[in-house]
mmCIF file of N, CA and C in Angstrom:
data_model
loop_
_atom_site.group_PDB
_atom_site.id
_atom_site.type_symbol
_atom_site.label_atom_id
_atom_site.label_comp_id
_atom_site.label_asym_id
_atom_site.label_seq_id
_atom_site.Cartn_x
_atom_site.Cartn_y
_atom_site.Cartn_z
ATOM 1 N N ARG A 277 -46.460 249.272 85.068
ATOM 2 C CA ARG A 277 -45.498 248.243 85.406
ATOM 3 C C ARG A 277 -45.731 247.795 86.850
ATOM 4 N N THR A 278 -45.852 246.507 87.041
ATOM 5 C CA THR A 278 -46.100 245.946 88.362
ATOM 6 C C THR A 278 -44.783 245.777 89.100
ATOM 7 N N PRO A 279 -44.688 246.268 90.353
ATOM 8 C CA PRO A 279 -43.452 246.081 91.109
ATOM 9 C C PRO A 279 -43.257 244.623 91.495
ATOM 10 N N LEU A 280 -42.002 244.229 91.646
ATOM 11 C CA LEU A 280 -41.688 242.883 92.096
ATOM 12 C C LEU A 280 -42.171 242.718 93.531
ATOM 13 N N LEU A 281 -42.914 241.685 93.787
ATOM 14 C CA LEU A 281 -43.474 241.456 95.119
ATOM 15 C C LEU A 281 -42.587 240.495 95.896
ATOM 16 N N PRO A 282 -42.044 240.910 97.014
ATOM 17 C CA PRO A 282 -41.226 239.991 97.795
ATOM 18 C C PRO A 282 -42.069 239.112 98.715
ATOM 19 N N ALA A 283 -42.921 238.312 98.128
ATOM 20 C CA ALA A 283 -43.694 237.339 98.901
ATOM 21 C C ALA A 283 -42.876 236.057 98.913
ATOM 22 N N PHE A 284 -42.804 235.395 100.027
ATOM 23 C CA PHE A 284 -41.965 234.214 100.147
ATOM 24 C C PHE A 284 -42.825 232.981 100.290
ATOM 25 N N LEU A 285 -42.440 231.917 99.587
ATOM 26 C CA LEU A 285 -43.153 230.652 99.640
ATOM 27 C C LEU A 285 -42.285 229.633 100.345
ATOM 28 N N ALA A 286 -42.864 228.795 101.140
ATOM 29 C CA ALA A 286 -42.119 227.736 101.812
ATOM 30 C C ALA A 286 -42.991 226.500 101.880
ATOM 31 N N LEU A 287 -42.396 225.341 101.694
ATOM 32 C CA LEU A 287 -43.121 224.092 101.847
ATOM 33 C C LEU A 287 -43.043 223.680 103.304
ATOM 34 N N LEU A 288 -44.175 223.286 103.848
ATOM 35 C CA LEU A 288 -44.259 222.902 105.262
ATOM 36 C C LEU A 288 -44.612 221.433 105.370
ATOM 37 N N PRO A 289 -44.097 220.748 106.390
ATOM 38 C CA PRO A 289 -44.522 219.359 106.577
ATOM 39 C C PRO A 289 -45.967 219.315 107.068
ATOM 40 N N ALA A 290 -46.676 218.310 106.642
ATOM 41 C CA ALA A 290 -48.060 218.139 107.113
ATOM 42 C C ALA A 290 -48.018 217.569 108.517
ATOM 43 N N GLY A 291 -48.679 218.222 109.431
ATOM 44 C CA GLY A 291 -48.700 217.755 110.815
ATOM 45 C C GLY A 291 -49.842 216.789 111.036
ATOM 46 N N PRO A 292 -49.618 215.686 111.733
ATOM 47 C CA PRO A 292 -50.682 214.710 111.941
ATOM 48 C C PRO A 292 -51.831 215.253 112.778
ATOM 49 N N ALA A 293 -51.591 216.228 113.631
ATOM 50 C CA ALA A 293 -52.647 216.766 114.486
ATOM 51 C C ALA A 293 -53.482 217.806 113.774
ATOM 52 N N SER A 294 -53.037 218.276 112.621
ATOM 53 C CA SER A 294 -53.737 219.364 111.940
ATOM 54 C C SER A 294 -55.047 218.918 111.304
ATOM 55 N N GLY A 295 -55.164 217.633 110.950
ATOM 56 C CA GLY A 295 -56.380 217.163 110.302
ATOM 57 C C GLY A 295 -56.335 217.346 108.802
ATOM 58 N N GLU A 296 -55.802 218.455 108.324
ATOM 59 C CA GLU A 296 -55.668 218.719 106.895
ATOM 60 C C GLU A 296 -54.242 219.159 106.617
ATOM 61 N N PRO A 297 -53.655 218.671 105.536
ATOM 62 C CA PRO A 297 -52.300 219.099 105.206
ATOM 63 C C PRO A 297 -52.247 220.599 104.902
ATOM 64 N N ARG A 298 -51.252 221.264 105.446
ATOM 65 C CA ARG A 298 -50.973 222.662 105.144
ATOM 66 C C ARG A 298 -49.496 222.715 104.816
ATOM 67 N N ARG A 299 -49.178 222.701 103.520
ATOM 68 C CA ARG A 299 -47.789 222.564 103.132
ATOM 69 C C ARG A 299 -47.233 223.747 102.366
ATOM 70 N N LEU A 300 -48.003 224.783 102.179
ATOM 71 C CA LEU A 300 -47.510 225.943 101.446
ATOM 72 C C LEU A 300 -47.710 227.184 102.301
ATOM 73 N N ARG A 301 -46.625 227.852 102.653
ATOM 74 C CA ARG A 301 -46.690 229.079 103.451
ATOM 75 C C ARG A 301 -46.313 230.252 102.558
ATOM 76 N N VAL A 302 -47.165 231.283 102.552
ATOM 77 C CA VAL A 302 -46.876 232.527 101.841
ATOM 78 C C VAL A 302 -46.723 233.616 102.893
ATOM 79 N N ARG A 303 -45.599 234.323 102.841
ATOM 80 C CA ARG A 303 -45.318 235.413 103.780
ATOM 81 C C ARG A 303 -45.214 236.717 102.985
ATOM 82 N N ASN A 304 -45.849 237.769 103.502
ATOM 83 C CA ASN A 304 -45.789 239.076 102.856
ATOM 84 C C ASN A 304 -44.526 239.799 103.305
ATOM 85 N N GLY A 305 -43.580 239.963 102.391
ATOM 86 C CA GLY A 305 -42.352 240.693 102.666
ATOM 87 C C GLY A 305 -42.408 242.121 102.159
ATOM 88 N N CYS A 306 -43.591 242.576 101.777
ATOM 89 C CA CYS A 306 -43.771 243.935 101.261
ATOM 90 C C CYS A 306 -44.091 244.899 102.405
ATOM 91 N N SER A 307 -44.028 246.178 102.102
ATOM 92 C CA SER A 307 -44.380 247.195 103.093
ATOM 93 C C SER A 307 -45.858 247.573 103.009
ATOM 94 N N GLU A 308 -46.587 247.000 102.075
ATOM 95 C CA GLU A 308 -48.021 247.229 101.886
ATOM 96 C C GLU A 308 -48.752 245.892 101.956
ATOM 97 N N PRO A 309 -50.057 245.910 102.233
ATOM 98 C CA PRO A 309 -50.815 244.649 102.192
ATOM 99 C C PRO A 309 -50.788 244.050 100.789
ATOM 100 N N ILE A 310 -50.838 242.735 100.720
ATOM 101 C CA ILE A 310 -51.000 242.040 99.449
ATOM 102 C C ILE A 310 -52.197 241.108 99.583
ATOM 103 N N TRP A 311 -52.732 240.706 98.452
ATOM 104 C CA TRP A 311 -53.829 239.742 98.402
ATOM 105 C C TRP A 311 -53.323 238.555 97.605
ATOM 106 N N ILE A 312 -53.618 237.358 98.091
ATOM 107 C CA ILE A 312 -53.196 236.140 97.413
ATOM 108 C C ILE A 312 -54.418 235.491 96.778
ATOM 109 N N ALA A 313 -54.365 235.368 95.469
ATOM 110 C CA ALA A 313 -55.412 234.646 94.743
ATOM 111 C C ALA A 313 -54.919 233.218 94.545
ATOM 112 N N ASN A 314 -55.822 232.285 94.369
ATOM 113 C CA ASN A 314 -55.399 230.895 94.197
ATOM 114 C C ASN A 314 -56.391 230.125 93.355
ATOM 115 N N GLU A 315 -55.872 229.096 92.716
ATOM 116 C CA GLU A 315 -56.680 228.226 91.870
ATOM 117 C C GLU A 315 -56.176 226.810 92.067
ATOM 118 N N CYS A 316 -57.092 225.863 92.113
ATOM 119 C CA CYS A 316 -56.734 224.471 92.358
ATOM 120 C C CYS A 316 -57.553 223.584 91.425
ATOM 121 N N ARG A 317 -56.867 222.757 90.695
ATOM 122 C CA ARG A 317 -57.558 221.830 89.773
ATOM 123 C C ARG A 317 -58.502 222.549 88.823
ATOM 124 N N GLY A 318 -58.110 223.734 88.390
ATOM 125 C CA GLY A 318 -58.922 224.484 87.435
ATOM 126 C C GLY A 318 -60.109 225.195 88.047
ATOM 127 N N GLY A 319 -60.224 225.206 89.375
ATOM 128 C CA GLY A 319 -61.330 225.873 90.058
ATOM 129 C C GLY A 319 -60.834 226.589 91.296
ATOM 130 N N VAL A 320 -61.748 226.994 92.118
ATOM 131 C CA VAL A 320 -61.386 227.715 93.330
ATOM 132 C C VAL A 320 -60.767 226.740 94.333
ATOM 133 N N ALA A 321 -59.653 227.140 94.910
ATOM 134 C CA ALA A 321 -58.951 226.318 95.902
ATOM 135 C C ALA A 321 -59.724 226.310 97.220
ATOM 136 N N PRO A 322 -59.377 225.409 98.144
ATOM 137 C CA PRO A 322 -60.131 225.319 99.394
ATOM 138 C C PRO A 322 -59.946 226.517 100.331
ATOM 139 N N ASP A 323 -58.873 227.295 100.150
ATOM 140 C CA ASP A 323 -58.654 228.458 101.005
ATOM 141 C C ASP A 323 -59.376 229.677 100.447
ATOM 142 N N GLN A 324 -59.485 230.688 101.289
ATOM 143 C CA GLN A 324 -60.148 231.938 100.914
ATOM 144 C C GLN A 324 -59.516 232.545 99.664
ATOM 145 N N GLN A 325 -60.344 232.997 98.758
ATOM 146 C CA GLN A 325 -59.881 233.687 97.549
ATOM 147 C C GLN A 325 -59.581 235.138 97.897
ATOM 148 N N ASN A 326 -58.545 235.705 97.309
ATOM 149 C CA ASN A 326 -58.124 237.088 97.572
ATOM 150 C C ASN A 326 -57.894 237.310 99.065
ATOM 151 N N LEU A 327 -57.081 236.440 99.639
ATOM 152 C CA LEU A 327 -56.735 236.502 101.053
ATOM 153 C C LEU A 327 -55.795 237.677 101.298
ATOM 154 N N ARG A 328 -56.162 238.581 102.206
ATOM 155 C CA ARG A 328 -55.343 239.757 102.507
ATOM 156 C C ARG A 328 -54.269 239.386 103.530
ATOM 157 N N LEU A 329 -53.027 239.737 103.201
ATOM 158 C CA LEU A 329 -51.909 239.539 104.113
ATOM 159 C C LEU A 329 -51.272 240.891 104.407
ATOM 160 N N GLU A 330 -51.219 241.239 105.674
ATOM 161 C CA GLU A 330 -50.562 242.478 106.091
ATOM 162 C C GLU A 330 -49.049 242.299 105.998
ATOM 163 N N PRO A 331 -48.288 243.393 105.972
ATOM 164 C CA PRO A 331 -46.823 243.277 105.936
ATOM 165 C C PRO A 331 -46.307 242.407 107.080
ATOM 166 N N GLY A 332 -45.450 241.462 106.747
ATOM 167 C CA GLY A 332 -44.873 240.560 107.743
ATOM 168 C C GLY A 332 -45.737 239.365 108.099
ATOM 169 N N ALA A 333 -47.002 239.367 107.702
ATOM 170 C CA ALA A 333 -47.918 238.265 108.025
ATOM 171 C C ALA A 333 -47.705 237.094 107.065
ATOM 172 N N PHE A 334 -48.191 235.925 107.471
ATOM 173 C CA PHE A 334 -48.134 234.762 106.595
ATOM 174 C C PHE A 334 -49.428 233.978 106.714
ATOM 175 N N HIS A 335 -49.644 233.103 105.737
ATOM 176 C CA HIS A 335 -50.792 232.195 105.760
ATOM 177 C C HIS A 335 -50.314 230.842 105.264
ATOM 178 N N ASP A 336 -50.731 229.773 105.938
ATOM 179 C CA ASP A 336 -50.425 228.411 105.516
ATOM 180 C C ASP A 336 -51.600 227.895 104.703
ATOM 181 N N PHE A 337 -51.376 227.706 103.412
ATOM 182 C CA PHE A 337 -52.431 227.245 102.514
ATOM 183 C C PHE A 337 -52.552 225.727 102.575
ATOM 184 N N ARG A 338 -53.787 225.260 102.447
ATOM 185 C CA ARG A 338 -54.060 223.828 102.439
ATOM 186 C C ARG A 338 -53.700 223.248 101.081
ATOM 187 N N THR A 339 -53.121 222.086 101.110
ATOM 188 C CA THR A 339 -52.907 221.303 99.897
ATOM 189 C C THR A 339 -53.381 219.893 100.212
ATOM 190 N N VAL A 340 -53.792 219.196 99.221
ATOM 191 C CA VAL A 340 -54.293 217.838 99.438
ATOM 192 C C VAL A 340 -53.359 216.846 98.761
ATOM 193 N N ASP A 341 -53.285 215.647 99.290
ATOM 194 C CA ASP A 341 -52.463 214.609 98.678
ATOM 195 C C ASP A 341 -52.945 214.344 97.260
ATOM 196 N N GLY A 342 -52.018 214.123 96.370
ATOM 197 C CA GLY A 342 -52.355 213.818 94.987
ATOM 198 C C GLY A 342 -52.694 215.033 94.150
ATOM 199 N N LEU A 343 -52.500 216.227 94.682
ATOM 200 C CA LEU A 343 -52.808 217.448 93.940
ATOM 201 C C LEU A 343 -51.898 217.551 92.720
ATOM 202 N N ALA A 344 -52.485 217.605 91.537
ATOM 203 C CA ALA A 344 -51.712 217.633 90.295
ATOM 204 C C ALA A 344 -51.402 219.050 89.833
ATOM 205 N N SER A 345 -52.241 220.004 90.187
ATOM 206 C CA SER A 345 -51.979 221.379 89.741
ATOM 207 C C SER A 345 -52.632 222.380 90.683
ATOM 208 N N THR A 346 -51.950 223.477 90.868
ATOM 209 C CA THR A 346 -52.471 224.580 91.663
ATOM 210 C C THR A 346 -51.684 225.826 91.303
ATOM 211 N N ARG A 347 -52.269 226.975 91.583
ATOM 212 C CA ARG A 347 -51.594 228.229 91.263
ATOM 213 C C ARG A 347 -51.947 229.257 92.332
ATOM 214 N N TYR A 348 -50.941 230.015 92.762
ATOM 215 C CA TYR A 348 -51.094 231.095 93.722
ATOM 216 C C TYR A 348 -50.415 232.318 93.128
ATOM 217 N N TRP A 349 -51.056 233.486 93.246
ATOM 218 C CA TRP A 349 -50.401 234.689 92.759
ATOM 219 C C TRP A 349 -50.727 235.871 93.665
ATOM 220 N N PRO A 350 -49.679 236.682 93.967
ATOM 221 C CA PRO A 350 -49.867 237.857 94.818
ATOM 222 C C PRO A 350 -50.362 239.037 93.998
ATOM 223 N N LYS A 351 -51.163 239.879 94.640
ATOM 224 C CA LYS A 351 -51.671 241.104 93.988
ATOM 225 C C LYS A 351 -51.510 242.256 94.966
ATOM 226 N N MET A 352 -51.271 243.438 94.415
ATOM 227 C CA MET A 352 -51.154 244.642 95.260
ATOM 228 C C MET A 352 -52.139 245.698 94.799
ATOM 229 N N PHE A 353 -52.438 246.634 95.703
ATOM 230 C CA PHE A 353 -53.263 247.807 95.406
ATOM 231 C C PHE A 353 -54.654 247.416 94.909
ATOM 232 N N CYS A 354 -55.247 246.432 95.593
ATOM 233 C CA CYS A 354 -56.611 246.022 95.252
ATOM 234 C C CYS A 354 -57.378 245.856 96.549
ATOM 235 N N ASP A 355 -58.488 245.147 96.495
ATOM 236 C CA ASP A 355 -59.281 244.937 97.692
ATOM 237 C C ASP A 355 -59.759 243.488 97.715
ATOM 238 N N GLY A 356 -60.638 243.161 98.625
ATOM 239 C CA GLY A 356 -61.122 241.805 98.775
ATOM 240 C C GLY A 356 -61.862 241.260 97.575
ATOM 241 N N ASP A 357 -62.288 242.118 96.665
ATOM 242 C CA ASP A 357 -62.968 241.680 95.450
ATOM 243 C C ASP A 357 -61.988 241.432 94.317
ATOM 244 N N GLY A 358 -60.717 241.691 94.553
ATOM 245 C CA GLY A 358 -59.704 241.443 93.531
ATOM 246 C C GLY A 358 -59.208 242.708 92.945
#
């Protein structure tokens, strides 16, 4: 049985100085590291796959205008290979 992961998602405004929109923030609310896998348009998203987040850390994921589908999921007790 997989424990409930308290990872938090937040939508962020795209900043004009950033160059690329970053509108999805994932924060690790767990006491252990988590890895975030992602998929965009049926393929690998522009951000790192299996991104490791330490407890309390966050990452702002890139999203592009007109994005019709994407998926992010947290994983625990794994490594950079998934």
